[in-house]
Amino acid sequence: GVKHAAPVIILAAAGGAFGAVIKASSLTHSLIIALSTWKIGIFLPFIIAAIFKTATGSSTISIITAASVISPLAGSLGIDPVLAVLAVGAGSMMVSHVNDPFFWIVAELSGMDGGSALKFFTPVTAITGIVSFIFIAFLSLFI
């Protein structure tokens, strides 16, 4: 068990450390200021979560970071909090790749090598996030 679990645990810890560095840096604050000037509505929580998911590889870190960025801005941007949470969730599903522990779990358990997982699994996660966001954007028209 240790042989299969250790690499995933190490990657998860590295992703968590990277996420903490990003959150503590001025990058997060700069990102908030830059993106809050854009009038893109419900797309903002989605794109912030997707950026952090791609950078850190961790859905959990992207959700926590995006939520901490969006929650103070949601009222001033006119974004429904429920839809913002859903959009953050959709963004956190985007682009699972080599720095995502889930990527390696899927690759290991399905018997795929890293290249095959990048070729087949990564596009599927991007499609999942995009389709989820499209549904949320559609909901935003009625809520």
mmCIF file of N, CA, C and O in Angstrom, residues 29-89:
data_model
loop_
_atom_site.group_PDB
_atom_site.id
_atom_site.type_symbol
_atom_site.label_atom_id
_atom_site.label_comp_id
_atom_site.label_asym_id
_atom_site.label_seq_id
_atom_site.Cartn_x
_atom_site.Cartn_y
_atom_site.Cartn_z
ATOM 1 N N HIS A 29 -3.755 38.855 -3.830
ATOM 2 C CA HIS A 29 -4.307 40.209 -3.724
ATOM 3 C C HIS A 29 -4.313 40.901 -5.090
ATOM 4 O O HIS A 29 -5.295 41.538 -5.467
ATOM 5 N N SER A 30 -3.237 40.764 -5.835
ATOM 6 C CA SER A 30 -3.168 41.360 -7.176
ATOM 7 C C SER A 30 -4.217 40.761 -8.101
ATOM 8 O O SER A 30 -4.837 41.470 -8.895
ATOM 9 N N LEU A 31 -4.414 39.451 -7.989
ATOM 10 C CA LEU A 31 -5.420 38.778 -8.796
ATOM 11 C C LEU A 31 -6.819 39.281 -8.464
ATOM 12 O O LEU A 31 -7.630 39.534 -9.360
ATOM 13 N N ILE A 32 -7.097 39.462 -7.187
ATOM 14 C CA ILE A 32 -8.407 39.975 -6.764
ATOM 15 C C ILE A 32 -8.646 41.350 -7.373
ATOM 16 O O ILE A 32 -9.711 41.617 -7.938
ATOM 17 N N ILE A 33 -7.674 42.221 -7.260
ATOM 18 C CA ILE A 33 -7.832 43.589 -7.772
ATOM 19 C C ILE A 33 -8.006 43.579 -9.292
ATOM 20 O O ILE A 33 -8.885 44.250 -9.833
ATOM 21 N N ALA A 34 -7.184 42.810 -9.982
ATOM 22 C CA ALA A 34 -7.258 42.779 -11.449
ATOM 23 C C ALA A 34 -8.579 42.196 -11.936
ATOM 24 O O ALA A 34 -9.225 42.771 -12.818
ATOM 25 N N LEU A 35 -8.987 41.088 -11.364
ATOM 26 C CA LEU A 35 -10.196 40.424 -11.851
ATOM 27 C C LEU A 35 -11.482 41.095 -11.400
ATOM 28 O O LEU A 35 -12.503 40.979 -12.075
ATOM 29 N N SER A 36 -11.448 41.788 -10.271
ATOM 30 C CA SER A 36 -12.677 42.432 -9.792
ATOM 31 C C SER A 36 -13.079 43.624 -10.667
ATOM 32 O O SER A 36 -14.232 44.038 -10.647
ATOM 33 N N THR A 37 -12.156 44.146 -11.436
ATOM 34 C CA THR A 37 -12.498 45.247 -12.343
ATOM 35 C C THR A 37 -13.207 44.738 -13.598
ATOM 36 O O THR A 37 -13.866 45.502 -14.273
ATOM 37 N N TRP A 38 -13.042 43.458 -13.897
ATOM 38 C CA TRP A 38 -13.729 42.871 -15.039
ATOM 39 C C TRP A 38 -15.190 42.660 -14.660
ATOM 40 O O TRP A 38 -15.497 42.205 -13.576
ATOM 41 N N LYS A 39 -16.077 42.951 -15.519
ATOM 42 C CA LYS A 39 -17.510 42.759 -15.272
ATOM 43 C C LYS A 39 -17.952 41.472 -15.973
ATOM 44 O O LYS A 39 -18.646 41.496 -16.975
ATOM 45 N N ILE A 40 -17.520 40.323 -15.401
ATOM 46 C CA ILE A 40 -17.812 39.044 -16.049
ATOM 47 C C ILE A 40 -18.752 38.167 -15.227
ATOM 48 O O ILE A 40 -18.953 37.003 -15.549
ATOM 49 N N GLY A 41 -19.339 38.736 -14.175
ATOM 50 C CA GLY A 41 -20.375 38.063 -13.407
ATOM 51 C C GLY A 41 -19.975 36.707 -12.859
ATOM 52 O O GLY A 41 -18.919 36.544 -12.255
ATOM 53 N N ILE A 42 -20.819 35.722 -13.120
ATOM 54 C CA ILE A 42 -20.650 34.383 -12.544
ATOM 55 C C ILE A 42 -19.406 33.679 -13.092
ATOM 56 O O ILE A 42 -18.934 32.705 -12.510
ATOM 57 N N PHE A 43 -18.848 34.177 -14.187
ATOM 58 C CA PHE A 43 -17.629 33.593 -14.747
ATOM 59 C C PHE A 43 -16.422 33.846 -13.835
ATOM 60 O O PHE A 43 -15.472 33.071 -13.826
ATOM 61 N N LEU A 44 -16.463 34.920 -13.038
ATOM 62 C CA LEU A 44 -15.335 35.274 -12.172
ATOM 63 C C LEU A 44 -14.995 34.185 -11.153
ATOM 64 O O LEU A 44 -13.834 33.762 -11.074
ATOM 65 N N PRO A 45 -15.959 33.672 -10.369
ATOM 66 C CA PRO A 45 -15.603 32.605 -9.433
ATOM 67 C C PRO A 45 -15.093 31.350 -10.142
ATOM 68 O O PRO A 45 -14.176 30.682 -9.656
ATOM 69 N N PHE A 46 -15.674 31.052 -11.297
ATOM 70 C CA PHE A 46 -15.244 29.888 -12.072
ATOM 71 C C PHE A 46 -13.792 30.034 -12.511
ATOM 72 O O PHE A 46 -12.978 29.133 -12.327
ATOM 73 N N ILE A 47 -13.453 31.177 -13.085
ATOM 74 C CA ILE A 47 -12.102 31.365 -13.622
ATOM 75 C C ILE A 47 -11.056 31.422 -12.508
ATOM 76 O O ILE A 47 -9.958 30.887 -12.660
ATOM 77 N N ILE A 48 -11.397 32.013 -11.374
ATOM 78 C CA ILE A 48 -10.446 32.057 -10.258
ATOM 79 C C ILE A 48 -10.179 30.649 -9.747
ATOM 80 O O ILE A 48 -9.022 30.261 -9.530
ATOM 81 N N ALA A 49 -11.234 29.858 -9.563
ATOM 82 C CA ALA A 49 -11.045 28.478 -9.107
ATOM 83 C C ALA A 49 -10.254 27.662 -10.129
ATOM 84 O O ALA A 49 -9.379 26.873 -9.760
ATOM 85 N N ALA A 50 -10.538 27.862 -11.414
ATOM 86 C CA ALA A 50 -9.821 27.122 -12.463
ATOM 87 C C ALA A 50 -8.340 27.494 -12.488
ATOM 88 O O ALA A 50 -7.478 26.627 -12.666
ATOM 89 N N ILE A 51 -8.037 28.764 -12.283
ATOM 90 C CA ILE A 51 -6.634 29.200 -12.247
ATOM 91 C C ILE A 51 -5.899 28.532 -11.088
ATOM 92 O O ILE A 51 -4.804 27.987 -11.256
ATOM 93 N N PHE A 52 -6.515 28.559 -9.902
ATOM 94 C CA PHE A 52 -5.859 27.956 -8.743
ATOM 95 C C PHE A 52 -5.796 26.436 -8.849
ATOM 96 O O PHE A 52 -4.834 25.821 -8.408
ATOM 97 N N LYS A 53 -6.798 25.805 -9.457
ATOM 98 C CA LYS A 53 -6.767 24.357 -9.658
ATOM 99 C C LYS A 53 -5.616 23.985 -10.584
ATOM 100 O O LYS A 53 -4.861 23.056 -10.325
ATOM 101 N N THR A 54 -5.468 24.738 -11.662
ATOM 102 C CA THR A 54 -4.397 24.455 -12.609
ATOM 103 C C THR A 54 -3.028 24.692 -11.989
ATOM 104 O O THR A 54 -2.104 23.914 -12.188
ATOM 105 N N ALA A 55 -2.904 25.746 -11.197
ATOM 106 C CA ALA A 55 -1.611 26.081 -10.590
ATOM 107 C C ALA A 55 -1.222 25.110 -9.484
ATOM 108 O O ALA A 55 -0.074 24.675 -9.422
ATOM 109 N N THR A 56 -2.167 24.772 -8.610
ATOM 110 C CA THR A 56 -1.820 23.954 -7.438
ATOM 111 C C THR A 56 -2.071 22.476 -7.647
ATOM 112 O O THR A 56 -1.458 21.656 -6.989
ATOM 113 N N GLY A 57 -3.003 22.140 -8.522
ATOM 114 C CA GLY A 57 -3.349 20.744 -8.738
ATOM 115 C C GLY A 57 -4.333 20.210 -7.718
ATOM 116 O O GLY A 57 -4.744 19.069 -7.799
ATOM 117 N N SER A 58 -4.737 21.025 -6.789
ATOM 118 C CA SER A 58 -5.619 20.556 -5.722
ATOM 119 C C SER A 58 -6.980 21.228 -5.818
ATOM 120 O O SER A 58 -7.078 22.459 -5.767
ATOM 121 N N SER A 59 -8.009 20.414 -5.920
ATOM 122 C CA SER A 59 -9.369 20.955 -5.934
ATOM 123 C C SER A 59 -9.684 21.625 -4.604
ATOM 124 O O SER A 59 -10.302 22.686 -4.565
ATOM 125 N N THR A 60 -9.267 21.006 -3.516
ATOM 126 C CA THR A 60 -9.537 21.569 -2.189
ATOM 127 C C THR A 60 -8.902 22.937 -2.032
ATOM 128 O O THR A 60 -9.550 23.894 -1.576
ATOM 129 N N ILE A 61 -7.662 23.066 -2.413
ATOM 130 C CA ILE A 61 -6.969 24.346 -2.289
ATOM 131 C C ILE A 61 -7.602 25.383 -3.210
ATOM 132 O O ILE A 61 -7.778 26.543 -2.830
ATOM 133 N N SER A 62 -7.984 24.965 -4.415
ATOM 134 C CA SER A 62 -8.602 25.939 -5.324
ATOM 135 C C SER A 62 -9.954 26.393 -4.793
ATOM 136 O O SER A 62 -10.301 27.569 -4.910
ATOM 137 N N ILE A 63 -10.713 25.499 -4.175
ATOM 138 C CA ILE A 63 -12.012 25.877 -3.608
ATOM 139 C C ILE A 63 -11.828 26.851 -2.453
ATOM 140 O O ILE A 63 -12.487 27.895 -2.387
ATOM 141 N N ILE A 64 -10.924 26.528 -1.545
ATOM 142 C CA ILE A 64 -10.709 27.388 -0.373
ATOM 143 C C ILE A 64 -10.183 28.751 -0.797
ATOM 144 O O ILE A 64 -10.657 29.794 -0.330
ATOM 145 N N THR A 65 -9.214 28.772 -1.694
ATOM 146 C CA THR A 65 -8.625 30.037 -2.126
ATOM 147 C C THR A 65 -9.633 30.871 -2.919
ATOM 148 O O THR A 65 -9.784 32.068 -2.681
ATOM 149 N N ALA A 66 -10.319 30.236 -3.861
ATOM 150 C CA ALA A 66 -11.304 30.972 -4.655
ATOM 151 C C ALA A 66 -12.436 31.497 -3.787
ATOM 152 O O ALA A 66 -12.897 32.626 -3.975
ATOM 153 N N ALA A 67 -12.874 30.705 -2.828
ATOM 154 C CA ALA A 67 -13.948 31.160 -1.933
ATOM 155 C C ALA A 67 -13.496 32.350 -1.101
ATOM 156 O O ALA A 67 -14.265 33.296 -0.897
ATOM 157 N N SER A 68 -12.256 32.319 -0.637
ATOM 158 C CA SER A 68 -11.766 33.445 0.164
ATOM 159 C C SER A 68 -11.576 34.701 -0.693
ATOM 160 O O SER A 68 -11.662 35.814 -0.188
ATOM 161 N N VAL A 69 -11.351 34.526 -1.982
ATOM 162 C CA VAL A 69 -11.224 35.662 -2.894
ATOM 163 C C VAL A 69 -12.610 36.202 -3.266
ATOM 164 O O VAL A 69 -12.827 37.409 -3.284
ATOM 165 N N ILE A 70 -13.544 35.320 -3.556
ATOM 166 C CA ILE A 70 -14.864 35.718 -4.062
ATOM 167 C C ILE A 70 -15.806 36.198 -2.972
ATOM 168 O O ILE A 70 -16.586 37.125 -3.187
ATOM 169 N N SER A 71 -15.752 35.599 -1.792
ATOM 170 C CA SER A 71 -16.756 35.930 -0.771
ATOM 171 C C SER A 71 -16.840 37.417 -0.441
ATOM 172 O O SER A 71 -17.948 37.945 -0.335
ATOM 173 N N PRO A 72 -15.730 38.161 -0.326
ATOM 174 C CA PRO A 72 -15.891 39.585 -0.065
ATOM 175 C C PRO A 72 -16.381 40.386 -1.272
ATOM 176 O O PRO A 72 -16.904 41.480 -1.128
ATOM 177 N N LEU A 73 -16.227 39.815 -2.475
ATOM 178 C CA LEU A 73 -16.597 40.537 -3.695
ATOM 179 C C LEU A 73 -17.986 40.200 -4.214
ATOM 180 O O LEU A 73 -18.523 40.925 -5.048
ATOM 181 N N ALA A 74 -18.575 39.096 -3.754
ATOM 182 C CA ALA A 74 -19.821 38.597 -4.343
ATOM 183 C C ALA A 74 -20.930 39.643 -4.317
ATOM 184 O O ALA A 74 -21.619 39.855 -5.316
ATOM 185 N N GLY A 75 -21.111 40.317 -3.194
ATOM 186 C CA GLY A 75 -22.170 41.319 -3.101
ATOM 187 C C GLY A 75 -21.955 42.485 -4.036
ATOM 188 O O GLY A 75 -22.875 42.924 -4.735
ATOM 189 N N SER A 76 -20.730 43.003 -4.079
ATOM 190 C CA SER A 76 -20.464 44.169 -4.926
ATOM 191 C C SER A 76 -20.480 43.825 -6.416
ATOM 192 O O SER A 76 -20.699 44.694 -7.250
ATOM 193 N N LEU A 77 -20.260 42.552 -6.739
ATOM 194 C CA LEU A 77 -20.292 42.137 -8.146
ATOM 195 C C LEU A 77 -21.682 41.688 -8.581
ATOM 196 O O LEU A 77 -21.892 41.377 -9.751
ATOM 197 N N GLY A 78 -22.613 41.613 -7.635
ATOM 198 C CA GLY A 78 -23.971 41.192 -7.964
ATOM 199 C C GLY A 78 -24.086 39.718 -8.272
ATOM 200 O O GLY A 78 -24.937 39.312 -9.053
ATOM 201 N N ILE A 79 -23.229 38.903 -7.666
ATOM 202 C CA ILE A 79 -23.236 37.465 -7.904
ATOM 203 C C ILE A 79 -24.002 36.789 -6.771
ATOM 204 O O ILE A 79 -23.724 37.028 -5.601
ATOM 205 N N ASP A 80 -24.964 35.940 -7.117
ATOM 206 C CA ASP A 80 -25.693 35.172 -6.117
ATOM 207 C C ASP A 80 -24.710 34.230 -5.408
ATOM 208 O O ASP A 80 -23.970 33.512 -6.079
ATOM 209 N N PRO A 81 -24.677 34.231 -4.079
ATOM 210 C CA PRO A 81 -23.706 33.396 -3.350
ATOM 211 C C PRO A 81 -23.817 31.902 -3.665
ATOM 212 O O PRO A 81 -22.807 31.207 -3.743
ATOM 213 N N VAL A 82 -25.033 31.409 -3.854
ATOM 214 C CA VAL A 82 -25.208 29.987 -4.170
ATOM 215 C C VAL A 82 -24.597 29.667 -5.527
ATOM 216 O O VAL A 82 -23.882 28.669 -5.688
ATOM 217 N N LEU A 83 -24.850 30.510 -6.506
ATOM 218 C CA LEU A 83 -24.273 30.290 -7.836
ATOM 219 C C LEU A 83 -22.757 30.460 -7.809
ATOM 220 O O LEU A 83 -22.042 29.773 -8.540
ATOM 221 N N ALA A 84 -22.265 31.364 -6.966
ATOM 222 C CA ALA A 84 -20.815 31.539 -6.830
ATOM 223 C C ALA A 84 -20.166 30.262 -6.292
ATOM 224 O O ALA A 84 -19.118 29.840 -6.787
ATOM 225 N N VAL A 85 -20.808 29.634 -5.314
ATOM 226 C CA VAL A 85 -20.289 28.375 -4.764
ATOM 227 C C VAL A 85 -20.273 27.292 -5.838
ATOM 228 O O VAL A 85 -19.288 26.559 -5.985
ATOM 229 N N LEU A 86 -21.350 27.211 -6.604
ATOM 230 C CA LEU A 86 -21.409 26.222 -7.683
ATOM 231 C C LEU A 86 -20.349 26.490 -8.749
ATOM 232 O O LEU A 86 -19.704 25.562 -9.254
ATOM 233 N N ALA A 87 -20.142 27.765 -9.085
ATOM 234 C CA ALA A 87 -19.135 28.119 -10.092
ATOM 235 C C ALA A 87 -17.724 27.802 -9.600
ATOM 236 O O ALA A 87 -16.882 27.338 -10.371
ATOM 237 N N VAL A 88 -17.471 28.040 -8.313
ATOM 238 C CA VAL A 88 -16.164 27.673 -7.736
ATOM 239 C C VAL A 88 -15.974 26.158 -7.820
ATOM 240 O O VAL A 88 -14.896 25.671 -8.177
ATOM 241 N N GLY A 89 -17.019 25.405 -7.525
ATOM 242 C CA GLY A 89 -16.932 23.945 -7.629
ATOM 243 C C GLY A 89 -16.639 23.482 -9.044
ATOM 244 O O GLY A 89 -15.819 22.590 -9.266
#
